Amino acid sequence: MRVTQKILTDRSMQNLNNILSRVLRTQDILSSGKEIRRPSDDPVRFNQVLSLRTSIEKLDQYTSNVEDGINWLNLVDESLSSVSGVLEKVRTLVLQGANGTLTAEDREMIATEIEAYLEELIGTANTSYAGRHLFSGTQTLTVPFSREGDIITYYGDNNSIILEIENNTTLAIGFPGDDVFFRGFEASSGDMTSVDFNNYNGSSFTINGKIVNIDSATITSLSDLVNLINNDPNLKSEVYALSDGDRLILRSRTASPLSLSGAPLEAWGMIDSGGDILNSREAEGVFKVVEDIIKDLRNNEVSKLSGEDLGNLDEALDNLLAVRSQVGARTLRLENSRNRFEEFSVNFKKLLSLNEDIDVAEVVMQLNEHQNVYQMALAATARVIQPTLLDFL
Amino acid sequence: MSNAFFGLEIAKRALQAQQVAMDVTGHNIANSNTVGYTRQSPKFSQETVSSGGLFVLPHLRNLGAGVSVNEVQRLRDKFIDLQIRQESRTASYWKTIDEGLEQIEVIFGEPQEGALSEIFDRFWNTWQELAKSPESQAARALVAETANLLSTAFNHTHNQFVVQQQQLNEKIAIKVDEVNNYVQQIYDLNQQIMKLSLGGGNANDYKDQLDLLVDKLSNVLDFQVSENSNGTYSLILQGRILVSDKEKRFLEVEANSTTGFWEVKFQGEEQINLDYQNGELKALFYLRDEVVEEYKKYLNDLAGGIINAVNTAHKQGYTLEDPPVKGGDFFVGQDAATIALNPSIDADPGKIAASLTGAPGDGENALAVARLRDQAIVDGSTPDDYYRGVVSRLGVEKAESSRLLTNQNLLVDQLDMRKEAVSGVSLDEEMTNLIKYQYAYQAASLLTRTVDEMLDTLVNRIK
């Protein structure tokens, strides 16, 4: 082949450019510490990098969820533990008060002491953490319990706050106050699974004299009806609704019974034609038990104190213990998850680093190699370009 | 051999011919670095004088009468020219595509910080945080703020695609101007070459310029070249003469009535069908109408899927107002260009419907929104998978175009070298030739002197 000076210089320039672009790429990799700077650097690995980053982000979120859950449950457990302590003290006082040799004044003193304990119990039940009340169900902004005169009112609801601890797995970490401390009077309907709310369009019923209108455009299911009652500002201070899936349950916020009327309630099996409630439960719970004790102490009902009251108190303590064991079980589950997540996170981060980060030693070696080649190419170019026949004429 | 002065005549012709050869060599050396220059070479040819007649002996008839340079040749391989034009047109196509895809890569900005994938992670995680503390105004404000961030990121990315399309559109107009400019120059050169060839002149250097212009034009458009007998070129584009020694046609751009983008057509005539084209112009059209449009569509589908799914889920829940009401649309707009957080939510994050029951501590609806991340809400995929798919696809396309461009450039370099091997000026060679011609010139001078002495003897010494 005929070789001209231009071929030599062009070729040398090309080679120098190629080597320099390799040096540039290696330096870019080295100074950023990342091998994948753009999707086109390695599309397959890029996809993995992005996917791993998302997995790590999700895992971090779940770890944070789980840790918040553990903190929350620890607070619940502390509160319940202090309630147990107080109830133990009340139990000792009840035994003392059941002693037949005591005078009415003595019992009044004990009653006053227990009353102070009741206030303490209510205070504990009203504990809040970061602006959220522990025991008001999902009405977390509302102080759950109040006691005025001797009427105890529960302002929360029966729902539990939940936490997503991994993909599509939730854990209830709330313990509504009506399950733990005090539940008011309750009325429930019959099975309502087959009720068609279109048939009740425009009809209404009353709860404690307050009218609830059924509009089938917005009420299509039992849970819509529950929400309607719960979100009604007129009813809010007196009653709340819940459902076990089949039945509508209305709970009074206090121990006093509800007055219900209306054709729909009758059709759903909540009241009879005379307006009497068919299925009802009296108020119950720790606060009720302690309040009964105070009443019986003041009324000198010694036999009731040592019998029924003590029995109820032991039952309340057992119930509390059962709740605490649930709290413990859920805390354990969250702790297991946390440990697992930590392990996952370490593995994912290792994988990400394998995919994304450079092997510094290797890249430095490469850079040196490229630089050496560049130097040699420069030297060769300097020699090749210079001589022509002109130099020898 | 009938003329005593014949020897002088031969010597004169030799001197002239060697001088021309030395001029050509000088021209070659002078242009050794001129772009597009083709090495020239003098074509020596023997001269004979037909000196017939009855009384001339047969072996003395048609004696050699010296030398002449009757042509200066351009040393060029037309087949390599054809190959170079084809391959460098393809290289220009891929270069334009590669640059366009690189710009799209920069627009997505993955996997750097602040890119969309990171904002997605943040967006869904803030819903998780809201699900944990639905009554918290801080968590609500964070959701609103991140939704604004996500909307802005979508708007911004979309806008950059629009800007890229506009830039490509402008480039098309510029390229068409460039083509017209080349057409005019080629036409002018054709005229000059035609005139020269009529007068029997040497048009080598005009032809070099012509070839250079055709090379440049063929990077932009795909056309056929045919050389006419007078040395001019005819360029044929889609069966129509673009330029010849007699006529020229210019191209022009006209806005498409629906898209508003430029279309290319022959001036005052029909549109040019770019389907069968190659080169820069085709690449610009392909980028503008298909590649960028496609990625814009992906982005719109992604935004649309998220808007629909989030809005549908959001409407199932209740707000944090007193009394709680059903949630409205979380996002307004329907694609990446128009997506925005509902202004009423932006003004009051309490309007975010995090609760499924209306209770402030219930975060189940926020959780339902957070879970959309793992649901097939965008064209049968989860939003993460969809987005990753789009960007990976871009990566594959960009890697492919880079690879093709590199290969094509190698091919063109190879061809360039072959062309240079034929047409390039080798200084060594020219210097050798120079020496050769110099000696021939010196020898011819000696011949003149010898004949001169011979004639001197004949004229002056014979008495």
mmCIF file of C-alpha atoms in Angstrom, chain A residues 1-14 384, chain B residues 416-422 424-425:
data_model
loop_
_atom_site.group_PDB
_atom_site.id
_atom_site.type_symbol
_atom_site.label_atom_id
_atom_site.label_comp_id
_atom_site.label_asym_id
_atom_site.label_seq_id
_atom_site.Cartn_x
_atom_site.Cartn_y
_atom_site.Cartn_z
ATOM 1 C CA MET A 1 0.000 0.000 0.000
ATOM 2 C CA ARG A 2 1.067 3.523 -0.732
ATOM 3 C CA VAL A 3 1.624 5.308 2.568
ATOM 4 C CA THR A 4 1.583 9.064 2.698
ATOM 5 C CA GLN A 5 2.564 11.471 5.461
ATOM 6 C CA LYS A 6 -1.095 12.298 5.967
ATOM 7 C CA ILE A 7 -1.973 8.651 6.647
ATOM 8 C CA LEU A 8 0.737 8.549 9.293
ATOM 9 C CA THR A 9 -0.367 11.720 11.047
ATOM 10 C CA ASP A 10 -4.086 10.891 10.790
ATOM 11 C CA ARG A 11 -3.546 7.421 12.142
ATOM 12 C CA SER A 12 -1.400 8.709 14.980
ATOM 13 C CA MET A 13 -4.023 11.299 15.890
ATOM 14 C CA GLN A 14 -6.745 8.658 15.867
ATOM 15 C CA VAL A 384 7.274 8.603 12.923
ATOM 16 C CA ASP B 416 -10.399 7.210 4.077
ATOM 17 C CA MET B 417 -7.049 5.546 4.388
ATOM 18 C CA ARG B 418 -7.567 3.632 1.163
ATOM 19 C CA LYS B 419 -8.572 6.842 -0.539
ATOM 20 C CA GLU B 420 -5.537 8.593 0.879
ATOM 21 C CA ALA B 421 -3.363 5.743 -0.348
ATOM 22 C CA VAL B 422 -4.539 6.435 -3.878
ATOM 23 C CA GLY B 424 -2.844 11.468 -1.052
ATOM 24 C CA VAL B 425 0.411 13.323 -1.616
#
